[in-house]
CSV table of C-alpha atoms and ligand atoms in Angstrom, one decimal:
chain,number,residue,atom,x,y,z
A,1,MET,CA,2.8,111.6,30.2
A,2,THR,CA,2.8,109.3,27.0
A,3,GLU,CA,6.0,107.3,26.7
A,4,ILE,CA,8.3,108.3,23.8
A,5,PHE,CA,11.0,105.5,23.7
A,6,LYS,CA,8.1,102.6,23.5
A,7,GLY,CA,9.7,98.9,24.3
A,8,ILE,CA,13.0,100.5,26.0
A,9,PRO,CA,12.6,99.8,29.5
A,10,GLU,CA,14.9,101.1,32.4
A,11,ILE,CA,18.5,100.2,32.1
A,12,LYS,CA,19.7,98.0,34.8
A,13,TYR,CA,23.1,96.5,36.1
A,14,GLU,CA,22.9,93.1,34.8
A,15,GLY,CA,26.6,92.1,35.2
A,16,ALA,CA,29.5,91.2,33.0
A,17,ASP,CA,27.8,87.5,31.9
A,18,SER,CA,24.3,89.5,30.5
A,19,LYS,CA,23.7,88.9,27.0
A,20,ASN,CA,21.1,91.8,27.2
A,21,PRO,CA,22.1,94.4,24.7
A,22,LEU,CA,19.6,97.0,26.8
A,23,ALA,CA,21.5,96.3,30.2
A,24,PHE,CA,24.6,97.7,31.7
A,25,LYS,CA,27.5,95.1,32.5
A,26,PHE,CA,29.9,97.3,34.5
A,27,TYR,CA,28.1,100.4,35.4
A,28,ASP,CA,26.8,99.4,38.8
A,29,LYS,CA,25.7,102.5,40.2
A,30,ASP,CA,25.7,101.9,43.9
A,31,ARG,CA,28.7,99.7,43.7
A,32,VAL,CA,31.2,101.5,46.2
A,33,VAL,CA,34.9,102.0,44.5
A,34,LEU,CA,37.8,103.5,46.8
A,35,GLY,CA,35.2,104.7,48.9
A,36,LYS,CA,32.4,106.1,46.6
A,37,THR,CA,29.6,104.7,44.8
A,38,MET,CA,29.9,104.7,40.8
A,39,ARG,CA,27.2,107.0,40.6
A,40,GLU,CA,29.2,109.7,42.6
A,41,HIS,CA,32.5,109.3,40.8
A,42,LEU,CA,31.1,109.1,37.6
A,43,PRO,CA,28.2,112.4,37.3
A,44,PHE,CA,27.2,111.3,33.5
A,45,ALA,CA,25.6,113.9,31.5
A,46,MET,CA,23.4,113.9,28.5
A,47,ALA,CA,24.3,116.0,25.5
A,48,TRP,CA,21.2,117.5,24.4
A,49,TRP,CA,22.7,118.5,20.9
A,50,HIS,CA,23.6,115.3,20.0
A,51,ASN,CA,20.9,113.3,21.3
A,52,LEU,CA,17.6,115.2,20.9
A,53,CYS,CA,19.0,117.6,18.2
A,54,ALA,CA,21.3,115.9,15.6
A,55,GLU,CA,19.7,113.7,12.8
A,56,GLY,CA,22.9,112.1,11.6
A,57,ALA,CA,23.9,114.9,8.5
A,58,ASP,CA,27.0,115.0,7.3
A,59,MET,CA,28.8,117.0,4.5
A,60,PHE,CA,27.6,114.1,1.8
A,61,GLY,CA,24.4,113.4,3.0
A,62,ARG,CA,21.2,114.5,5.2
A,63,GLY,CA,20.1,113.0,8.6
A,64,THR,CA,19.1,109.3,8.8
A,65,ALA,CA,17.7,109.8,12.5
A,66,ASN,CA,14.2,111.0,13.2
A,67,LYS,CA,14.1,113.2,16.0
A,68,SER,CA,10.9,114.8,15.6
A,69,PHE,CA,9.7,112.7,18.5
A,70,GLY,CA,5.9,113.4,16.8
A,71,LYS,CA,6.2,116.9,16.4
A,72,LYS,CA,7.0,119.1,13.6
A,73,VAL,CA,10.9,120.1,13.9
A,74,GLY,CA,11.3,124.0,14.5
A,75,THR,CA,8.1,124.5,16.4
A,76,MET,CA,8.1,125.2,20.4
A,77,GLU,CA,5.7,121.8,20.3
A,78,HIS,CA,9.2,119.8,19.2
A,79,ALA,CA,11.4,121.8,21.6
A,80,LYS,CA,8.7,120.7,24.6
A,81,ALA,CA,8.6,117.2,22.6
A,82,LYS,CA,12.5,116.9,22.9
A,83,VAL,CA,12.2,117.9,26.8
A,84,ASP,CA,9.8,114.9,27.5
A,85,ALA,CA,12.4,112.7,25.3
A,86,GLY,CA,15.5,113.7,27.1
A,87,PHE,CA,14.1,113.5,30.6
A,88,GLU,CA,12.5,110.2,29.7
A,89,PHE,CA,15.6,109.0,28.2
A,90,MET,CA,18.1,110.1,31.0
A,91,LYS,CA,15.2,108.3,33.5
A,92,LYS,CA,15.7,105.2,31.8
A,93,LEU,CA,19.5,105.3,32.0
A,94,GLY,CA,19.7,106.9,35.4
A,95,ILE,CA,21.7,109.8,33.9
A,96,GLU,CA,21.6,112.3,36.4
A,97,TYR,CA,22.7,115.6,34.4
A,98,PHE,CA,22.2,117.3,30.9
A,99,CYS,CA,24.1,119.8,29.1
A,100,TRP,CA,22.7,122.2,26.5
A,101,HIS,CA,23.8,125.0,23.8
A,102,ASP,CA,20.5,127.7,24.0
A,103,VAL,CA,19.8,127.0,20.2
A,104,ASP,CA,19.3,123.1,21.4
A,105,LEU,CA,16.6,124.2,23.9
A,106,VAL,CA,14.4,126.0,21.3
A,107,PRO,CA,14.3,127.3,17.7
A,108,GLU,CA,16.3,130.5,17.0
A,109,ALA,CA,14.0,133.5,16.1
A,110,ASP,CA,15.1,136.3,13.7
A,111,ASP,CA,14.9,138.4,16.9
A,112,ILE,CA,17.1,137.9,19.9
A,113,LYS,CA,14.2,139.0,22.5
A,114,GLU,CA,11.6,136.3,20.9
A,115,THR,CA,14.5,133.7,21.1
A,116,GLY,CA,14.9,135.1,24.9
A,117,LYS,CA,11.1,134.3,25.4
A,118,ARG,CA,11.4,130.9,24.1
A,119,LEU,CA,14.2,130.6,26.1
A,120,ASP,CA,12.3,131.9,29.4
A,121,GLU,CA,9.3,128.9,28.3
A,122,ILE,CA,11.3,125.8,27.7
A,123,SER,CA,13.3,126.6,30.9
A,124,ASP,CA,9.9,126.7,32.9
A,125,TYR,CA,8.9,123.5,31.4
A,126,ILE,CA,12.5,121.7,32.2
A,127,LEU,CA,12.6,123.2,35.7
A,128,GLU,CA,9.4,121.3,36.3
A,129,LYS,CA,10.6,118.0,35.1
A,130,MET,CA,13.8,118.4,37.0
A,131,LYS,CA,11.5,118.9,40.1
A,132,GLY,CA,9.7,115.6,39.3
A,133,THR,CA,13.0,113.7,38.7
A,134,GLY,CA,15.9,114.8,40.8
A,135,ILE,CA,17.9,115.4,37.3
A,136,LYS,CA,20.4,118.3,37.1
A,137,CYS,CA,22.1,120.8,34.8
A,138,LEU,CA,25.7,120.2,34.4
A,139,TRP,CA,26.4,123.2,32.4
A,140,GLY,CA,24.9,125.4,29.4
A,141,THR,CA,26.4,127.3,26.7
A,142,ALA,CA,25.7,129.6,24.0
A,143,ASN,CA,26.1,128.5,20.4
A,144,MET,CA,28.2,131.3,18.9
A,145,PHE,CA,29.4,129.2,16.0
A,146,GLY,CA,26.8,128.1,13.8
A,147,ASN,CA,24.8,131.2,12.6
A,148,PRO,CA,26.4,132.6,9.5
A,149,ARG,CA,26.8,136.0,11.7
A,150,PHE,CA,29.8,134.4,13.5
A,151,MET,CA,31.7,133.3,10.6
A,152,ASN,CA,34.8,135.3,11.8
A,153,GLY,CA,33.7,134.4,15.3
A,154,ALA,CA,32.2,135.7,18.3
A,155,GLY,CA,34.6,137.2,20.9
A,156,SER,CA,36.9,137.1,18.0
A,157,THR,CA,34.8,138.7,15.0
A,158,ASN,CA,35.9,142.0,13.4
A,159,SER,CA,32.4,143.2,13.8
A,160,ALA,CA,31.3,145.2,16.9
A,161,ASP,CA,27.7,144.8,16.1
A,162,VAL,CA,28.1,140.7,15.8
A,163,TYR,CA,30.0,140.8,19.3
A,164,CYS,CA,27.3,142.7,21.0
A,165,PHE,CA,25.0,139.8,19.8
A,166,ALA,CA,27.0,137.5,21.0
A,167,ALA,CA,27.2,139.3,24.7
A,168,ALA,CA,23.3,139.3,24.6
A,169,GLN,CA,23.4,135.1,23.8
A,170,VAL,CA,26.1,134.7,26.6
A,171,LYS,CA,24.0,136.9,29.0
A,172,LYS,CA,20.8,135.0,28.2
A,173,ALA,CA,22.4,131.7,28.2
A,174,LEU,CA,23.9,132.6,31.5
A,175,ASP,CA,20.5,133.8,33.2
A,176,ILE,CA,19.2,130.4,32.2
A,177,THR,CA,22.4,128.3,33.5
A,178,VAL,CA,21.3,130.1,36.9
A,179,LYS,CA,17.4,129.4,36.5
A,180,LEU,CA,18.5,126.0,36.0
A,181,GLY,CA,21.1,125.6,38.7
A,182,GLY,CA,23.9,124.6,36.6
A,183,ARG,CA,27.3,123.7,37.4
A,184,GLY,CA,29.2,125.2,35.3
A,185,TYR,CA,29.1,127.4,32.3
A,186,VAL,CA,31.1,126.6,29.0
A,187,PHE,CA,32.8,128.5,26.3
A,188,TRP,CA,33.8,126.3,23.3
A,189,GLY,CA,35.7,129.0,20.6
A,190,GLY,CA,34.8,126.9,17.9
A,191,ARG,CA,35.4,129.8,15.5
A,192,GLU,CA,37.3,131.6,18.0
A,193,GLY,CA,40.4,131.8,15.5
A,194,TYR,CA,41.4,132.6,12.3
A,195,GLU,CA,41.9,131.1,8.6
A,196,THR,CA,44.7,133.1,7.4
A,197,LEU,CA,47.2,136.0,8.9
A,198,LEU,CA,46.6,138.4,6.0
A,199,ASN,CA,43.4,139.7,7.0
A,200,THR,CA,43.5,139.0,11.1
A,201,ASP,CA,44.8,141.0,14.1
A,202,VAL,CA,45.4,138.1,16.5
A,203,LYS,CA,46.4,139.8,19.5
A,204,PHE,CA,43.0,142.4,19.1
A,205,GLU,CA,41.1,139.2,18.4
A,206,GLN,CA,42.3,137.6,21.5
A,207,GLU,CA,41.9,140.5,23.8
A,208,ASN,CA,38.5,140.7,22.7
A,209,VAL,CA,37.5,137.3,23.5
A,210,ALA,CA,39.2,137.9,26.7
A,211,ARG,CA,37.2,140.9,27.4
A,212,LEU,CA,33.9,138.8,26.5
A,213,MET,CA,34.9,136.6,29.1
A,214,ARG,CA,35.5,139.2,31.9
A,215,MET,CA,32.2,140.4,31.3
A,216,ALA,CA,30.6,137.2,31.5
A,217,VAL,CA,32.3,136.4,34.8
A,218,ASP,CA,31.3,139.7,36.2
A,219,TYR,CA,27.6,139.1,34.8
A,220,GLY,CA,27.4,135.5,36.1
A,221,ARG,CA,28.7,136.6,39.6
A,222,SER,CA,26.5,139.6,39.9
A,223,ILE,CA,23.4,137.0,39.2
A,224,GLY,CA,24.5,134.5,41.7
A,225,PHE,CA,26.3,132.0,39.6
A,226,LYS,CA,28.7,130.5,41.7
A,227,GLY,CA,30.0,127.5,39.9
A,228,ASP,CA,33.1,127.4,37.3
A,229,PHE,CA,33.1,128.8,33.8
A,230,TYR,CA,34.6,126.3,31.5
A,231,ILE,CA,37.0,127.0,28.3
A,232,GLU,CA,36.9,123.7,26.2
A,233,PRO,CA,39.9,124.0,24.2
A,234,LYS,CA,40.2,122.4,20.8
A,235,PRO,CA,42.8,123.0,18.0
A,236,LYS,CA,41.0,123.2,14.8
A,237,GLU,CA,37.9,122.4,13.0
A,238,PRO,CA,35.9,124.6,12.2
A,239,MET,CA,38.6,127.2,12.0
A,240,LYS,CA,42.1,126.4,11.1
A,241,HIS,CA,43.8,128.1,14.1
A,242,GLN,CA,41.7,128.0,17.1
A,243,TYR,CA,42.9,130.2,20.0
A,244,ASP,CA,42.0,127.5,22.6
A,245,PHE,CA,44.4,124.8,21.2
A,246,ASP,CA,44.6,122.6,24.0
A,247,ALA,CA,44.5,123.0,27.9
A,248,ALA,CA,48.1,124.3,27.9
A,249,THR,CA,47.6,127.0,25.7
A,250,ALA,CA,43.6,127.7,27.4
A,251,ILE,CA,45.5,128.2,30.6
A,252,GLY,CA,48.6,130.4,29.6
A,253,PHE,CA,45.2,132.6,28.4
A,254,LEU,CA,43.3,132.6,31.3
A,255,ARG,CA,46.3,133.4,33.4
A,256,TYR,CA,47.6,136.2,31.4
A,257,TYR,CA,44.2,137.8,31.3
A,258,GLY,CA,43.5,137.2,35.2
A,259,LEU,CA,40.5,134.6,34.4
A,260,ASP,CA,42.2,131.8,36.0
A,261,LYS,CA,40.2,132.2,39.0
A,262,ASP,CA,36.8,131.8,37.8
A,263,PHE,CA,37.6,129.3,35.2
A,264,LYS,CA,38.8,125.7,35.0
A,265,MET,CA,39.0,123.4,31.7
A,266,ASN,CA,36.0,121.1,30.1
A,267,ILE,CA,38.5,118.9,28.5
A,268,GLU,CA,37.2,116.5,25.5
A,269,ALA,CA,38.8,113.5,24.3
A,270,ASN,CA,38.6,114.0,20.7
A,271,HIS,CA,39.8,117.8,21.1
A,272,ALA,CA,42.9,116.5,22.7
A,273,THR,CA,43.7,113.8,20.1
A,274,LEU,CA,43.3,116.6,17.5
A,275,ALA,CA,45.9,118.9,19.2
A,276,GLY,CA,48.1,115.6,18.8
A,277,HIS,CA,48.2,114.6,22.4
A,278,THR,CA,46.2,112.1,24.2
A,279,PHE,CA,43.2,112.4,26.5
A,280,GLU,CA,45.0,111.6,29.4
A,281,HIS,CA,47.8,114.2,28.7
A,282,ASP,CA,45.3,117.2,28.7
A,283,LEU,CA,43.8,115.8,32.0
A,284,ARG,CA,47.3,115.8,33.5
A,285,ILE,CA,47.6,119.6,32.5
A,286,SER,CA,44.5,120.6,33.6
A,287,ALA,CA,44.6,118.9,36.9
A,288,MET,CA,48.5,120.1,37.8
A,289,ASN,CA,47.2,123.4,37.1
A,290,GLY,CA,44.0,123.0,39.5
A,291,MET,CA,42.2,123.8,36.6
A,292,LEU,CA,40.4,120.3,35.7
A,293,GLY,CA,36.8,120.9,35.4
A,294,SER,CA,34.8,118.8,33.2
A,295,ILE,CA,34.9,116.2,30.7
A,296,ASP,CA,33.0,116.3,27.1
A,297,ALA,CA,33.4,112.2,27.5
A,298,ASN,CA,34.0,110.9,23.5
A,299,GLN,CA,36.6,109.4,21.1
A,300,GLY,CA,38.2,109.9,17.9
A,301,ASP,CA,39.3,107.7,15.0
A,302,PHE,CA,42.6,106.8,14.4
A,303,LEU,CA,42.3,106.9,11.1
A,304,LEU,CA,40.1,110.1,10.7
A,305,GLY,CA,41.5,113.4,11.1
A,306,TRP,CA,38.2,115.3,12.4
A,307,ASP,CA,36.4,115.2,15.5
A,308,THR,CA,33.9,112.1,14.9
A,309,ASP,CA,32.4,112.6,18.7
A,310,GLU,CA,32.2,108.7,18.9
A,311,PHE,CA,30.9,106.8,22.1
A,312,PRO,CA,34.1,105.9,24.0
A,313,TYR,CA,34.9,102.3,23.8
A,314,ASP,CA,38.5,102.3,24.0
A,315,VAL,CA,39.0,100.7,27.6
A,316,TYR,CA,42.5,101.6,28.0
A,317,THR,CA,41.9,105.4,27.5
A,318,ALA,CA,39.1,105.4,29.7
A,319,THR,CA,41.5,103.7,32.4
A,320,LYS,CA,44.0,106.3,31.8
A,321,ALA,CA,42.0,108.8,32.1
A,322,MET,CA,40.4,107.6,35.2
A,323,LEU,CA,43.7,107.3,36.5
A,324,GLU,CA,44.1,111.0,36.4
A,325,ILE,CA,40.8,111.8,37.4
A,326,LEU,CA,41.0,110.0,40.7
A,327,LYS,CA,44.6,111.2,41.5
A,328,ALA,CA,43.1,114.6,40.7
A,329,GLY,CA,40.4,114.0,43.7
A,330,GLY,CA,37.7,113.8,41.3
A,331,LEU,CA,35.8,116.6,38.8
A,332,PRO,CA,33.9,119.1,40.1
A,333,GLY,CA,32.0,118.9,36.7
A,334,GLY,CA,30.7,115.8,35.4
A,335,PHE,CA,31.2,113.5,32.3
A,336,ASN,CA,29.2,115.0,29.4
A,337,PHE,CA,28.7,112.9,26.6
A,338,ASP,CA,29.3,114.7,23.4
A,339,ALA,CA,28.9,111.9,21.3
A,340,LYS,CA,26.8,110.5,18.2
A,341,ASN,CA,25.6,107.4,17.3
A,342,ARG,CA,27.6,106.6,14.0
A,343,ARG,CA,25.2,107.6,11.1
A,344,PRO,CA,23.7,103.7,10.4
A,345,SER,CA,22.8,103.5,13.7
A,346,TYR,CA,19.6,105.7,13.2
A,347,THR,CA,17.0,103.9,15.5
A,348,GLU,CA,15.6,105.0,18.9
A,349,GLU,CA,17.3,102.1,20.4
A,350,ASP,CA,20.5,102.8,19.2
A,351,MET,CA,20.4,106.2,21.2
A,352,PHE,CA,20.3,104.1,24.4
A,353,LEU,CA,23.0,101.8,23.3
A,354,GLY,CA,25.2,104.5,22.4
A,355,TYR,CA,25.0,105.6,26.3
A,356,ILE,CA,25.2,102.2,27.8
A,357,LEU,CA,28.6,101.7,26.0
A,358,GLY,CA,29.9,105.0,26.8
A,359,MET,CA,28.7,104.6,30.8
A,360,ASP,CA,29.9,100.9,30.9
A,361,THR,CA,33.5,102.1,29.5
A,362,PHE,CA,33.9,104.8,31.6
A,363,ALA,CA,32.9,102.1,34.7
A,364,LEU,CA,35.2,99.8,33.1
A,365,GLY,CA,38.0,102.9,33.3
A,366,LEU,CA,37.0,103.6,37.0
A,367,LEU,CA,37.4,100.0,38.0
A,368,ASN,CA,40.7,99.4,36.1
A,369,ALA,CA,42.1,102.7,37.6
A,370,ALA,CA,41.1,101.7,41.0
A,371,LYS,CA,42.9,98.4,40.7
A,372,ILE,CA,46.0,100.4,39.1
A,373,ILE,CA,46.4,102.7,42.5
A,374,GLU,CA,45.6,99.6,44.7
A,375,ASP,CA,48.1,97.8,43.3
A,376,GLY,CA,50.6,100.8,44.0
A,377,ARG,CA,53.5,99.6,41.8
A,378,LEU,CA,53.3,102.3,39.5
A,379,ASP,CA,52.8,105.1,41.5
A,380,ALA,CA,56.0,103.5,43.4
A,381,PHE,CA,57.9,103.5,40.2
A,382,VAL,CA,57.4,107.0,39.4
A,383,LYS,CA,58.3,108.2,43.1
A,384,GLU,CA,61.6,106.2,42.9
A,385,ARG,CA,62.4,107.5,39.5
A,386,TYR,CA,63.0,111.0,41.2
A,387,SER,CA,64.5,109.6,44.0
A,388,SER,CA,67.7,111.4,43.5
A,389,PHE,CA,65.9,114.6,43.9
A,390,ASP,CA,65.5,113.1,47.7
A,391,GLY,CA,69.4,113.5,48.2
A,392,ALA,CA,71.3,117.0,49.7
A,393,ILE,CA,71.9,118.4,46.2
A,394,GLY,CA,68.5,117.1,44.9
A,395,LYS,CA,66.6,118.8,47.5
A,396,LYS,CA,68.8,122.1,47.4
A,397,ILE,CA,67.4,122.2,43.9
A,398,THR,CA,63.8,121.5,44.6
A,399,SER,CA,63.8,123.9,47.8
A,400,GLY,CA,65.0,127.0,44.9
A,401,LYS,CA,67.8,127.6,46.9
A,402,ALA,CA,70.4,126.5,44.8
A,403,THR,CA,72.7,128.6,42.4
A,404,LEU,CA,73.9,128.0,38.9
A,405,ALA,CA,77.4,128.3,40.4
A,406,GLU,CA,77.2,126.2,43.3
A,407,LEU,CA,75.5,123.5,40.8
A,408,ALA,CA,78.5,123.8,38.3
A,409,ALA,CA,80.8,123.4,41.2
A,410,TYR,CA,79.1,120.0,42.4
A,411,ALA,CA,79.1,118.9,38.6
A,412,GLU,CA,82.7,119.5,38.2
A,413,LYS,CA,83.8,117.6,41.6
A,414,MET,CA,81.6,115.0,40.2
A,415,GLY,CA,83.3,114.3,36.7
A,416,LYS,CA,79.9,112.9,35.1
A,417,PRO,CA,77.0,111.6,36.1
A,418,GLU,CA,75.9,108.0,36.0
A,419,LEU,CA,73.2,107.6,33.2
A,420,PRO,CA,69.8,108.5,34.8
A,421,GLY,CA,68.1,104.8,34.8
A,422,SER,CA,65.9,103.1,32.5
A,423,GLY,CA,62.4,104.3,32.3
A,424,LYS,CA,61.2,100.8,31.9
A,425,GLN,CA,58.3,101.6,29.7
A,426,GLU,CA,58.0,98.5,28.3
A,427,TYR,CA,57.9,96.7,32.3
A,428,LEU,CA,54.8,99.5,33.2
A,429,GLU,CA,53.0,98.4,29.9
A,430,GLN,CA,53.3,94.8,31.1
A,431,LEU,CA,52.3,95.6,34.6
A,432,ILE,CA,49.2,97.5,33.4
A,433,ASN,CA,48.2,94.7,31.0
A,434,GLN,CA,48.5,92.3,34.5
A,435,ILE,CA,46.9,94.5,36.6
A,436,LEU,CA,43.7,94.8,34.0
A,437,PHE,CA,43.5,91.2,33.0
A,438,LYS,CA,44.8,89.2,35.7
B,1,XUL,C1,32.3,120.8,19.4
B,1,XUL,C2,32.3,120.8,20.6
B,1,XUL,C3,30.9,121.3,20.9
B,1,XUL,C4,31.2,122.1,22.5
B,1,XUL,C5,30.1,122.8,22.9
B,1,XUL,O1,33.3,120.0,19.1
B,1,XUL,O2,32.8,120.0,21.5
B,1,XUL,O3,29.8,120.5,20.9
B,1,XUL,O4,31.3,120.9,23.4
B,1,XUL,O5,29.5,124.0,22.1
B,2,CO,CO1,32.6,119.1,23.3
């Protein structure tokens, strides 16, 4: 096999003092943190689309990066070259998982049967590579937003024929996910939503989305898919109103339609911030509902209101995210870098630098979160904050046995309560800085 990324060595851990850009400063895969290796805590995944397909085009200009890997783009030779490039890339970085859309793997044909044949062929090729390397599939999905036929959505479309086409794509993507042993299957509803209520029956559309998901679960289970289905919430972009707005909305939807046993959340950092939340907020909401599945690891930009999909470098956010993940007992899924290089970072070396940045950022987040947990003061503060519920009246409330009249009688006897105690946010922020930087 000829080397594609010539001059890029295997990326090793060299420690925080290293001056080598092509080395990990913090991600030390065998280092044990809270009883598990970093590698076990952080199952990193490569996103096929950004890394092997996207050339950096934006609304104002075409791509700056060349992702042809020496072949004509749009051919099966190119699809295979992407597999070669992807596996070399993952091997050099020590990344053990990958994620894909159907149309990332092969060029889409006019006829879905032909696209299906191409997917069979490429997945045979990928399987061979997986055997030789131990690299695994984290999740697969169907791209039901790019083609003009999905202008009004896939599950939420107004066209029954388009709906059937979407079903065919999901069926095939599930077949390939099972063939590759994927841990999960993702629904990101980029066009499941609407622009104006003037032409939209929201209830009808949401019911149809749920029906498509139900059929996917039934089919997936029938072909032996044992993993989790994921909803990847996002509030907007491309649609103005997206039905999977955030974790809370998606979880409510899944419960309402009886899909909650089969689905979990794939939380993307930049989607949570677009919804007006922090990343850690959506992780917490997912975890407390038993639905924290997987993560699309990236970050947005404070000054830009769209999905910039940057490689994560914000260590505070990674720390708070890892705190949520550690407390939830880890992820059944993994950390997929749904992230892309900035447009002027167009070289092959930049592809590696982006992943090194992201992996080191989450390694730092893990180390910091472990320090916060080991320090114990934060957890102790939160526990103490609710300690009034340990008393007789508090216990009565939390046991669910109290009546409103009883509580009112208690309040009348008391006269008026003391103030509830300082939240001490500034102290806690100071505490986090102390733990991180001492
Ligand atoms: C788009 C996005 C998608 C999903 C998979 O914002 O995040 O790439 O992750 O369809
Ligand atoms: Co994503």
